[in-house]
Amino acid sequence: MTSTPPARGGAPASAALRRAVAALGERGPLAEQTGPYFGEFGGRFVPEALIAALDELDTAYHKALADPAFGAELERLHRTYTGRPSPLTEVPRFAAHVGGRARVFLKREDLNHTGSHKINNVLGQALLVKRMGKKRVIAETGAGQHGVATATAAALLDLECTVYMGEEDTRRQALNVARMRLLGAEVIPVKIGSRTLKDAINEALRDWVANVETTHYLLGTVTGPHPFPEMVRDFHRVIGEEARAQLAEETGRLPDAVAACVGGGSNAMGIFNAFLDEPGVRLFGFEAGGEGVDSGRHASRFSGGAPGVLHGARSFLLQDDDGQTRPTHSVSAGLDYPSVGPEHAWLHGLGRATYLPVTDTEAMDAFSLLCRTEGIIPAIESAHALAGVLALGPELASWDLDHDPLILINLSGRGDKDVETAAQWFGLLGEDES
Amino acid sequence: MTGTATGSRTATRLHELRDQGRAALVGYLPLGYPDVAGSVDAARAMVEAGVDVVELGVPYTDPVMDGPTIQRAVEHSLAGGTRVREVFGAVEQIAATGVPVLVMTYWNPVLRYGVEPFARDLAAAGGAGLITPDLIPDEGAQWLAASEEHDLDRVFLVAPSSTPERLALTAAASRGFVYAASTMGVTGARAQVGERAEQLVADTRAAGADLVCVGVGVSTPEQAAEVATFADGVIVGSALVRTLLDAPDPAAGRRELARLAGDLAAGVASARR
């Protein structure tokens, strides 16, 4: 795909794209790739103490996949509890700002119970925990979305729940700490290292090493040791499958581009998967550009990182010359993570998906635009995908389409949790009110 | 393969001690606490007090197998600007005492440096090998090749949760000794050494390991003496590091460190085998 001159997004024109994706698919469907390795990425770089539990999880997961009762139970929960299928919403007033006669559709994961896509994976893993006979789950959380979803599933399925959250994040997201405690979870502020998501994962791994025989680590994204990247992706495939069918019903077509924000990368893998082997569909992942990649204050692993190992998987990683993990920055806690799922690193290497940074300012401008044009308050994480699509506008003409561009964006979460951040960012509160 | 490799300095020392009827005391300290020179001084003081093998830790930002004591020391070391490449000079100075020096490191700093260059420079510095808490043999093809090439020990870990198949795989891949985690959990002092430690040592030997040392949770001379009755070596980390953390100044830290190391060595020596 590199032979085609790249536009800003690096996406080739249609004919070249179709040839390139068709060539990639000759080795078998990209969508069916399984762990432990995605090309040179993935694996299991964890203490030996955890290997037995990872093997047990892998076995339980594949047994569950083969059992129609498991799928039926998950489907029932999604229908009656999560609120699936989530709607697909066309956003014409927003699309006018993209330009190029684009039609834009949002996959509304923000309307799921607990407010984001996270519940898809959490319910799947929680059902597995019941099958494995374990009574306790632990989880990490950054902004609190995954922690809230895990606390919710634990309440629903009668599991003991401990959530690790960086002390810095417990202050920034105090409301979500209260939500988790209301749901019966224990929230432990992590007071070591950078006191954010990365350190919450370290603490969760330490807990798991000590309690692995009774406890499941309900990891919240497509990172970590095998089988997590494959399993978490599979639990989120429903996003892309539904969106593809809904879009076909609305427009009779496949999208020309699919966009999502990428922190660990679970919502992006979930929506990309249904389109990986469709030669005409461009895939875009938008990372946290923070204050700009040149500033050093960002979380853009593909622009500023290099291959390395963190939290059990080999992937792209923000690290210094010594292999020490570098501090990250983003206005959105959910994207503020130094590594990324290994399957994304693989797709990046293949050239099948394009990963681009979006700055804090671009994301907040897009956040505001969606509020005002469509009456939808997005999560700041999801606003990175909106901003990325706005920036694609000028290059749409170079895609050589014989129809108006059709763009699908995964709106992975809602912005209730971000109202305080946004109010401060836009100066919406007077001094006597704040 | 443990112990059968003629080149292993660690196995040679452990066999000598076994022939004398006692286990080895393996002492851990992190590079760069209180600073690089201070950590070398501390390690030498530990050797003088009776430690048989030194385990020198490379400071890392995300040490998931370590408890709060070692995390604090490592955070201090990194904040002080310790660089990974400084480990080679430190190894050279500590190895000059004559004891085997193993480097304990999480895997990403080695990957970043380059597995082959790291092995080359460690061997040139007189290091005995590596202890790798987050590298399992299954992911270690590059390291297996580089350690063969440079005649270095490969100390992999086993845990009470390891299956017989994994014990056999790990024993076969290790050189020097196999590191048996006494209990499920991260490093740090515990009131009791896990009852499963003795069983794990027996199981690891049954799976083919010649030399098995026990670590994680061993902090007192009494615990060291107990472990020394069934293991080839007793690994102590957090308790030694704590003497440095709690001291008012580095000189006092070294005195307390030497006192504890001496007591631990006496405990190990007292054990009947």
XYZ file of C-alpha atoms in Angstrom:
707
model
C 0.000 0.000 0.000
C 3.014 2.265 0.377
C 3.416 2.670 -3.387
C 0.458 5.052 -3.506
C 1.226 8.656 -2.562
C -0.388 9.164 0.842
C -2.773 11.980 1.605
C -2.914 13.394 5.163
C -4.581 10.221 6.296
C -2.163 8.082 4.350
C -5.131 6.320 2.738
C -4.686 5.275 -0.878
C -7.154 5.793 -3.679
C -9.836 3.175 -4.126
C -8.295 0.987 -6.804
C -4.960 0.669 -5.009
C -6.716 0.024 -1.695
C -8.751 -2.813 -3.173
C -5.669 -4.483 -4.637
C -3.685 -4.142 -1.433
C -6.376 -5.500 0.906
C -7.137 -8.374 -1.453
C -3.422 -9.288 -1.402
C -3.322 -9.247 2.419
C -6.325 -11.554 2.573
C -4.687 -14.253 0.452
C -3.192 -15.846 3.571
C -6.661 -16.212 5.100
C -9.208 -13.768 6.525
C -7.641 -10.994 8.604
C -10.767 -10.961 10.767
C -10.144 -14.505 11.996
C -6.575 -13.975 13.208
C -6.056 -15.619 16.592
C -3.419 -15.238 19.287
C -0.978 -15.587 20.827
C 0.780 -13.725 18.029
C -0.375 -11.122 15.576
C 2.630 -11.174 13.294
C 5.565 -10.225 15.513
C 3.264 -8.734 18.174
C 1.403 -10.170 21.178
C 2.655 -13.129 23.221
C 2.794 -13.688 26.971
C 5.426 -11.612 28.752
C 4.187 -12.236 32.280
C 5.396 -13.987 35.437
C 5.198 -17.794 35.297
C 2.749 -17.645 38.238
C 0.046 -16.400 35.815
C 0.555 -18.910 33.010
C -1.704 -21.594 34.489
C -4.538 -19.067 34.846
C -4.061 -17.794 31.298
C -4.187 -21.364 29.998
C -7.304 -22.031 32.053
C -8.920 -18.872 30.667
C -7.971 -19.752 27.099
C -9.478 -23.222 27.473
C -12.642 -21.952 29.173
C -13.069 -19.288 26.514
C -12.789 -21.663 23.585
C -15.113 -24.167 25.253
C -17.647 -21.379 25.789
C -17.350 -20.297 22.150
C -18.249 -23.799 21.069
C -21.223 -23.934 23.439
C -24.440 -22.456 21.973
C -25.769 -21.912 25.514
C -22.978 -19.429 26.239
C -23.663 -17.385 23.132
C -27.392 -17.461 23.830
C -26.948 -16.240 27.381
C -24.669 -13.393 26.303
C -27.069 -12.441 23.545
C -29.967 -12.432 26.031
C -28.064 -10.183 28.427
C -27.140 -7.800 25.623
C -30.756 -7.610 24.459
C -32.402 -7.259 27.858
C -29.709 -5.544 29.936
C -27.146 -3.747 27.740
C -29.780 -2.462 25.318
C -28.372 -4.007 22.144
C -28.519 -3.537 19.292
C -27.269 -0.001 19.809
C -28.724 2.413 17.249
C -27.002 3.789 14.171
C -27.576 7.540 13.838
C -26.931 9.648 10.750
C -25.511 13.054 11.699
C -26.009 15.403 8.710
C -25.409 18.695 10.545
C -22.085 17.344 11.818
C -21.278 15.870 8.389
C -21.631 19.311 6.788
C -18.492 20.297 8.704
C -16.609 17.297 7.296
C -17.379 18.528 3.788
C -16.825 16.625 0.559
C -20.530 15.661 0.433
C -19.790 13.015 3.082
C -22.575 11.132 4.828
C -21.605 10.312 8.416
C -23.174 7.669 10.664
C -22.457 7.134 14.356
C -22.565 3.698 15.960
C -24.159 4.585 19.278
C -22.202 2.575 21.856
C -22.727 5.604 24.104
C -26.317 4.451 24.566
C -25.361 1.111 26.097
C -26.044 0.520 29.780
C -23.156 2.046 31.793
C -22.448 4.503 28.995
C -19.865 2.924 26.729
C -18.840 -0.109 24.679
C -17.000 -1.528 27.716
C -20.042 -3.520 28.860
C -19.794 -5.841 25.796
C -16.510 -7.321 26.984
C -17.319 -7.147 30.675
C -20.487 -9.247 30.412
C -18.711 -11.803 28.233
C -15.828 -12.209 30.665
C -18.111 -12.162 33.722
C -20.095 -15.087 32.293
C -16.794 -16.909 31.776
C -15.857 -16.241 35.406
C -19.064 -17.969 36.510
C -18.180 -20.943 34.290
C -14.683 -21.141 35.751
C -16.173 -21.135 39.237
C -14.238 -18.101 40.439
C -15.901 -15.750 42.908
C -13.839 -12.579 42.650
C -12.934 -10.204 39.822
C -10.388 -7.421 39.738
C -10.093 -4.690 37.137
C -8.080 -1.619 36.252
C -9.691 1.619 35.210
C -8.520 4.965 33.886
C -11.479 7.283 33.413
C -13.680 4.828 35.264
C -15.761 3.482 32.352
C -14.354 -0.033 32.524
C -14.405 0.022 36.320
C -18.066 1.025 36.363
C -18.947 -1.638 33.787
C -17.084 -4.285 35.802
C -18.698 -3.217 39.077
C -22.072 -3.403 37.292
C -21.522 -6.926 35.978
C -20.208 -8.021 39.382
C -23.398 -6.780 41.038
C -25.538 -8.473 38.408
C -23.741 -11.833 38.620
C -22.942 -11.808 42.347
C -19.168 -11.527 42.161
C -16.816 -9.824 44.588
C -15.169 -6.872 42.806
C -12.019 -4.810 43.398
C -11.093 -1.983 41.039
C -7.607 -0.441 40.884
C -7.501 3.188 39.829
C -4.586 5.624 39.811
C -4.858 8.122 42.643
C -4.595 10.929 40.100
C -7.578 9.470 38.202
C -9.664 8.976 41.367
C -9.412 12.729 41.876
C -10.186 13.583 38.237
C -13.115 11.131 38.108
C -14.500 11.272 41.652
C -18.065 10.694 40.423
C -17.132 7.357 38.844
C -15.422 6.300 42.080
C -18.733 6.949 43.851
C -20.632 5.024 41.146
C -18.408 1.968 41.572
C -18.797 2.077 45.350
C -22.590 2.403 45.011
C -22.494 -0.768 42.925
C -20.716 -2.577 45.745
C -17.153 -2.570 44.411
C -14.059 -1.824 46.414
C -12.010 0.945 44.752
C -8.311 1.037 45.605
C -6.426 4.231 44.701
C -2.946 3.375 43.387
C -0.321 5.672 44.879
C 2.841 4.532 43.107
C 4.499 5.486 39.798
C 2.579 7.950 37.646
C -0.604 7.187 39.624
C -2.627 6.671 36.416
C -3.934 3.772 34.289
C -0.543 2.140 33.696
C 0.092 1.882 37.428
C -3.451 0.648 38.066
C -2.687 -2.242 35.675
C 0.589 -2.959 37.523
C -1.307 -3.164 40.813
C -4.026 -5.358 39.314
C -1.341 -7.728 37.972
C 0.269 -7.886 41.436
C -3.094 -8.708 43.006
C -3.669 -11.355 40.351
C -0.294 -13.028 40.937
C -1.192 -13.343 44.646
C -4.828 -14.429 44.215
C -4.938 -16.087 40.820
C -6.529 -19.296 42.085
C -9.701 -17.549 43.246
C -9.668 -14.385 41.172
C -10.154 -13.450 37.525
C -8.471 -10.344 36.129
C -11.205 -8.764 34.040
C -8.922 -6.830 31.717
C -10.694 -3.986 29.946
C -9.063 -3.756 26.559
C -7.335 -5.634 23.722
C -3.903 -5.494 25.362
C -2.234 -7.852 27.839
C -1.069 -11.455 27.523
C -2.799 -14.033 25.317
C -5.744 -14.767 25.275
C -6.895 -11.250 26.265
C -6.310 -9.417 22.937
C -8.172 -12.090 20.950
C -10.935 -12.655 23.511
C -11.713 -8.994 24.220
C -11.824 -8.300 20.473
C -14.258 -11.158 19.987
C -16.589 -9.821 22.696
C -16.642 -6.460 20.874
C -17.161 -7.855 17.356
C -20.872 -7.287 17.864
C -20.249 -3.548 17.334
C -19.001 -3.963 13.774
C -21.426 -6.742 12.893
C -24.443 -4.662 13.939
C -23.135 -1.483 12.318
C -22.467 -3.244 9.031
C -26.004 -4.635 8.865
C -27.589 -1.365 9.981
C -25.637 0.662 7.449
C -26.552 -1.770 4.682
C -30.204 -1.374 5.614
C -29.973 2.436 5.624
C -27.794 2.914 2.545
C -27.452 -0.437 0.810
C -23.690 -0.085 0.962
C -20.525 -0.706 2.901
C -18.827 2.357 4.393
C -15.874 3.909 2.573
C -14.170 4.571 5.883
C -14.533 3.401 9.481
C -13.108 5.527 12.297
C -12.570 4.965 16.001
C -10.432 6.299 18.832
C -7.608 4.044 20.031
C -6.402 3.865 23.612
C -5.811 0.181 24.289
C -7.962 -0.208 21.205
C -10.978 -2.334 22.116
C -13.739 -0.218 20.592
C -11.675 0.179 17.410
C -11.006 -3.569 17.087
C -14.690 -4.203 17.716
C -15.842 -2.053 14.831
C -12.862 -2.731 12.491
C -13.233 -6.496 12.639
C -16.345 -6.704 10.455
C -14.586 -4.723 7.714
C -10.992 -6.012 7.811
C -11.480 -8.221 4.765
C -13.569 -5.723 2.790
C -11.187 -4.320 0.197
C -13.033 -1.018 -0.257
C -13.155 0.020 3.389
C -10.499 2.331 4.857
C -9.840 1.939 8.575
C -8.700 4.836 10.751
C -7.601 4.720 14.383
C -7.150 8.045 16.146
C -4.724 8.245 19.042
C -4.307 10.901 21.716
C -2.037 13.596 20.292
C -2.225 15.518 23.567
C -0.404 18.822 23.199
C 1.083 17.654 19.898
C 3.436 14.770 19.097
C 6.398 17.194 18.941
C 5.668 18.441 22.471
C 6.411 15.014 23.937
C 3.161 15.317 25.927
C 0.898 12.830 24.151
C -0.069 9.149 23.915
C 0.555 8.541 20.180
C 2.240 5.164 20.173
C 2.435 4.849 16.398
C 3.829 8.351 15.865
C 6.181 8.493 18.833
C 6.726 4.916 19.982
C 8.652 1.788 19.024
C 8.084 -1.964 19.492
C 8.498 -3.147 23.066
C 6.933 -5.181 25.858
C 4.547 -3.839 28.515
C 1.850 -5.560 30.563
C 2.316 -8.908 28.926
C 2.337 -8.128 25.213
C 4.811 -6.996 22.596
C 3.400 -4.006 20.752
C 4.115 -0.355 20.003
C 5.184 1.400 23.166
C 6.140 4.887 24.306
C 9.524 4.268 25.883
C 12.858 5.988 26.368
C 16.278 4.818 25.176
C 16.527 2.493 28.192
C 13.182 0.796 27.578
C 11.615 2.625 30.510
C 7.954 3.464 29.949
C 7.516 7.154 29.134
C 4.919 9.354 30.843
C 1.909 10.083 28.669
C -0.592 12.909 28.443
C -4.100 13.290 27.096
C -7.148 15.350 27.997
C -8.972 11.998 27.904
C -8.025 9.532 30.639
C -9.231 6.602 28.492
C -6.602 7.201 25.790
C -3.808 8.099 28.225
C -1.899 4.808 27.977
C 1.677 4.137 26.760
C 0.987 0.919 24.796
C -1.690 -0.363 22.419
C -3.257 -3.695 21.545
C -0.916 -6.009 19.575
C -3.482 -6.589 16.812
C -3.418 -2.844 16.098
C 0.389 -2.971 15.878
C -0.002 -5.818 13.381
C -2.609 -3.966 11.265
C -0.352 -0.898 11.357
C 2.574 -2.956 10.089
C 0.460 -4.517 7.324
C -0.774 -1.080 6.318
C -4.364 -2.317 6.714
C -5.318 0.410 9.191
C -4.033 3.965 9.476
C -3.273 5.476 12.891
C -3.126 9.225 13.344
C -2.788 11.583 16.313
C -5.525 14.037 17.303
C -4.628 16.842 19.712
C -6.510 17.767 22.881
C -7.694 20.978 21.214
C -8.914 19.237 18.046
C -10.771 16.670 20.149
C -12.419 19.294 22.373
C -13.488 21.340 19.321
C -15.113 18.228 17.830
C -16.684 17.435 21.204
C -18.320 20.870 21.223
C -19.371 20.617 17.561
C -21.227 17.327 18.058
C -22.994 18.754 21.127
C -24.204 21.791 19.209
C -25.007 20.241 15.809
C -26.557 16.944 16.880
C -27.520 17.192 20.554
C -25.150 14.363 21.505
C -22.516 14.820 24.231
C -19.741 12.337 23.374
C -17.029 10.949 25.620
C -13.823 12.932 25.076
C -12.218 9.664 23.951
C -14.818 9.282 21.171
C -14.407 12.963 20.274
C -10.913 12.049 19.036
C -12.545 9.895 16.329
C -14.916 12.746 15.436
C -12.010 15.182 15.149
C -10.033 12.730 13.049
C -12.908 12.468 10.567
C -13.278 16.253 10.408
C -9.590 16.421 9.440
C -10.111 13.818 6.675
C -12.590 16.107 4.903
C -10.139 17.792 2.527
C -8.737 14.471 1.266
C -12.055 12.762 0.486
C -11.895 13.862 -3.152
C -8.596 12.001 -3.584
C -10.301 8.702 -2.761
C -11.726 8.572 -6.333
C -15.167 7.374 -5.259
C -18.044 7.080 -7.720
C -20.487 8.070 -4.983
C -20.724 10.408 -1.985
C -18.331 9.277 0.763
C -19.931 7.154 3.471
C -18.189 7.305 6.847
C -18.914 5.216 9.923
C -17.672 6.448 13.321
C -17.768 4.412 16.508
C -19.165 6.698 19.184
C -17.716 4.525 21.915
C -18.992 6.377 24.958
C -21.079 9.228 26.298
C -19.739 12.376 27.850
C -21.578 12.566 31.169
C -18.315 11.745 32.945
C -16.569 14.540 31.047
C -18.917 17.432 31.766
C -16.651 18.876 34.462
C -13.540 18.630 32.255
C -15.403 20.240 29.366
C -16.861 22.979 31.558
C -13.350 23.878 32.699
C -11.925 23.622 29.180
C -14.535 25.949 27.702
C -14.782 28.223 30.763
C -18.476 27.530 31.223
C -18.537 27.972 34.988
C -18.240 31.354 36.665
C -15.861 31.565 39.614
C -18.706 31.618 42.125
C -20.238 28.513 40.535
C -17.150 26.308 40.170
C 20.184 -28.785 32.202
C 20.750 -27.014 35.526
C 24.142 -27.701 36.993
C 25.174 -30.019 34.204
C 26.494 -27.095 32.172
C 30.185 -26.891 32.940
C 30.303 -23.158 32.304
C 27.828 -22.081 34.950
C 29.617 -20.077 37.636
C 26.492 -20.018 39.772
C 25.947 -23.783 39.580
C 29.610 -24.394 40.374
C 29.353 -22.260 43.531
C 26.058 -23.881 44.563
C 27.586 -27.345 44.121
C 30.614 -26.393 46.238
C 28.306 -25.258 49.021
C 26.158 -28.365 48.656
C 29.303 -30.460 49.070
C 29.967 -28.531 52.286
C 26.498 -29.534 53.407
C 24.820 -26.167 53.192
C 22.637 -23.976 51.024
C 23.634 -20.668 49.434
C 22.451 -17.225 50.507
C 21.443 -15.129 47.501
C 21.065 -11.396 48.277
C 19.137 -8.943 46.080
C 19.745 -5.200 45.812
C 18.596 -2.765 43.127
C 21.118 -0.838 41.063
C 21.070 2.856 41.944
C 19.862 2.851 45.536
C 20.824 5.167 47.127
C 22.858 5.879 43.962
C 24.908 3.709 41.602
C 28.134 3.888 43.619
C 26.165 3.420 46.838
C 24.484 0.288 45.501
C 27.880 -1.190 44.585
C 29.196 -0.410 48.085
C 26.106 -1.982 49.616
C 26.444 -5.139 47.514
C 30.104 -5.501 48.506
C 29.200 -5.023 52.159
C 26.594 -7.751 51.745
C 29.204 -10.113 50.262
C 31.629 -9.412 53.112
C 28.874 -10.269 55.566
C 28.364 -13.701 53.998
C 26.163 -13.502 50.908
C 27.218 -16.224 48.444
C 25.557 -14.962 45.258
C 24.513 -11.385 44.416
C 21.318 -10.607 42.513
C 21.555 -7.056 41.155
C 18.250 -5.572 39.989
C 17.924 -3.275 36.959
C 15.501 -0.485 37.909
C 12.344 -0.482 35.765
C 9.262 1.724 35.650
C 6.745 -1.148 35.805
C 8.003 -3.887 38.155
C 4.906 -6.106 38.369
C 6.566 -8.904 40.367
C 7.756 -6.544 43.100
C 6.036 -5.397 46.263
C 6.097 -1.918 47.845
C 9.605 -2.087 49.391
C 11.452 -2.803 46.149
C 9.121 -0.488 44.212
C 10.121 2.401 46.477
C 13.848 1.777 46.094
C 13.527 1.389 42.331
C 11.455 4.558 41.982
C 14.170 6.428 43.881
C 16.847 4.933 41.633
C 15.036 5.966 38.441
C 14.322 9.450 39.799
C 18.060 9.746 40.455
C 18.724 9.112 36.772
C 20.141 5.569 36.891
C 20.756 4.265 33.375
C 20.474 0.623 32.303
C 23.996 0.582 30.847
C 25.425 1.410 34.302
C 24.603 -2.129 35.361
C 27.682 -3.488 33.554
C 30.187 -1.375 35.473
C 28.423 -2.222 38.729
C 28.511 -5.952 37.919
C 32.232 -5.732 37.194
C 32.960 -4.094 40.554
C 30.802 -6.525 42.530
C 32.121 -9.571 40.651
C 35.647 -8.501 41.669
C 34.762 -9.818 45.153
C 34.727 -13.290 43.625
C 31.028 -14.140 44.046
C 28.735 -14.873 41.089
C 26.652 -11.821 40.147
C 23.288 -12.398 38.483
C 21.340 -9.502 37.018
C 17.603 -9.450 37.735
C 15.776 -7.575 34.989
C 12.332 -7.150 33.515
C 12.426 -7.894 29.834
C 11.788 -4.588 28.048
C 15.071 -2.899 29.091
C 16.949 -5.891 27.631
C 14.877 -5.826 24.422
C 15.549 -2.113 24.039
C 19.304 -2.542 24.597
C 19.266 -5.557 22.305
C 19.285 -9.121 23.636
C 22.593 -10.066 21.995
C 24.445 -6.830 22.930
C 23.142 -7.103 26.504
C 24.426 -10.678 26.779
C 27.759 -9.689 25.236
C 28.277 -6.733 27.603
C 27.138 -8.688 30.665
C 29.573 -11.478 29.865
C 32.380 -8.955 29.266
C 31.658 -7.405 32.677
C 32.030 -10.775 34.352
C 28.338 -11.230 35.083
C 27.061 -14.763 35.669
C 23.701 -14.461 33.926
C 20.140 -13.155 34.154
C 17.088 -13.693 36.339
C 14.018 -12.790 34.259
C 10.776 -12.406 36.239
C 8.535 -11.569 33.260
C 10.152 -13.738 30.618
C 9.011 -17.339 30.358
C 11.162 -19.782 28.340
C 8.384 -19.960 25.703
C 9.098 -16.305 24.759
C 12.855 -16.508 25.275
C 14.275 -17.941 22.024
C 16.565 -14.946 21.479
C 17.824 -15.084 25.072
C 18.386 -18.840 24.944
C 20.604 -18.358 21.897
C 22.474 -15.332 23.286
C 23.104 -16.960 26.674
C 24.510 -20.084 24.985
C 26.741 -17.927 22.822
C 28.082 -15.960 25.808
C 28.099 -18.769 28.390
C 25.589 -17.081 30.730
C 23.113 -18.483 33.251
C 19.375 -18.330 32.563
C 17.359 -18.279 35.758
C 13.650 -18.684 35.023
C 10.965 -18.764 37.713
C 8.495 -21.425 38.755
C 5.477 -20.850 41.002
C 3.158 -23.015 43.105
C 0.657 -22.705 40.220
C 3.073 -24.190 37.648
C 1.876 -27.462 36.115
C 4.209 -30.494 35.949
C 4.609 -29.855 32.204
C 5.682 -26.270 32.829
C 8.053 -27.283 35.621
C 9.742 -29.674 33.206
C 9.900 -27.076 30.422
C 11.321 -24.438 32.781
C 13.830 -26.796 34.372
C 15.076 -27.816 30.932
C 15.447 -24.229 29.760
C 17.167 -22.928 32.922
C 20.890 -22.816 33.572
C 22.458 -22.028 36.967
C 19.386 -22.775 39.047
C 15.603 -22.616 38.943
C 14.024 -19.818 40.998
C 11.080 -21.187 42.979
C 8.646 -18.540 44.230
C 7.785 -19.728 47.758
C 4.261 -18.454 47.632
C 1.795 -16.965 45.172
C 2.477 -13.240 45.257
C 4.960 -10.437 44.686
C 8.209 -9.835 46.549
C 8.035 -8.632 50.132
C 8.334 -9.839 53.702
C 5.755 -12.323 54.964
C 5.141 -13.759 58.423
C 5.490 -17.288 57.079
C 7.178 -18.881 54.116
C 4.554 -20.734 52.148
C 4.102 -24.377 53.059
C 4.017 -25.018 49.366
C 7.666 -23.973 48.992
C 9.087 -27.333 50.069
C 6.654 -29.207 47.833
C 7.486 -26.915 44.904
C 11.215 -27.555 45.342
C 10.576 -31.305 45.382
C 8.324 -31.091 42.333
C 10.835 -28.944 40.437
C 13.608 -31.431 41.170
C 11.330 -34.273 40.088
C 10.754 -32.353 36.849
C 14.462 -32.463 36.117
C 16.049 -29.507 37.902
C 19.338 -30.088 39.712
C 19.549 -26.822 41.640
C 16.517 -24.991 43.028
C 16.639 -21.787 45.070
C 13.668 -20.324 46.927
C 12.695 -16.655 47.020
C 9.734 -14.322 47.589
C 8.702 -13.752 51.188
C 11.899 -14.858 52.967
C 12.969 -12.102 55.364
C 14.225 -13.472 58.718
C 17.196 -15.677 59.700
C 14.694 -18.236 61.057
C 12.888 -18.411 57.711
C 16.230 -18.618 55.901
C 17.268 -21.524 58.122
C 13.993 -23.308 57.439
C 14.247 -22.882 53.659
C 17.925 -23.924 53.717
C 16.881 -27.378 54.923
C 15.195 -28.187 51.613
C 16.481 -25.741 48.953
C 19.898 -25.233 47.343
C 19.692 -21.514 47.952
C 17.739 -18.927 49.910
C 16.954 -15.696 48.055
C 16.346 -12.582 50.169
C 15.460 -9.207 48.668
C 12.945 -6.884 50.272
C 14.223 -7.382 53.827
C 17.744 -6.375 52.753
C 16.469 -3.412 50.741
C 14.429 -2.267 53.740
C 17.565 -1.858 55.863
C 18.804 0.689 53.313
C 15.434 2.439 52.991
C 15.011 2.802 56.754
C 18.542 4.035 57.509
C 19.207 7.719 58.279
C 22.258 7.748 55.957
C 24.038 5.375 53.526
C 26.794 4.392 55.979
C 24.247 3.422 58.618
C 22.301 1.599 55.888
C 25.340 -0.477 54.976
C 25.920 -1.365 58.645
C 22.316 -2.529 59.090
C 22.453 -4.356 55.762
C 25.652 -6.166 56.761
C 24.190 -7.049 60.146
C 21.067 -8.612 58.570
C 23.088 -10.344 55.824
C 25.355 -11.811 58.519
C 22.367 -13.049 60.520
C 20.794 -14.562 57.422
C 24.065 -16.272 56.486
C 24.311 -17.695 60.020
C 20.728 -18.913 59.716
C 21.473 -20.629 56.405
C 24.682 -22.165 57.786
C 22.854 -23.515 60.851
C 20.437 -25.543 58.783
C 20.912 -29.296 58.729
C 20.638 -30.834 55.330
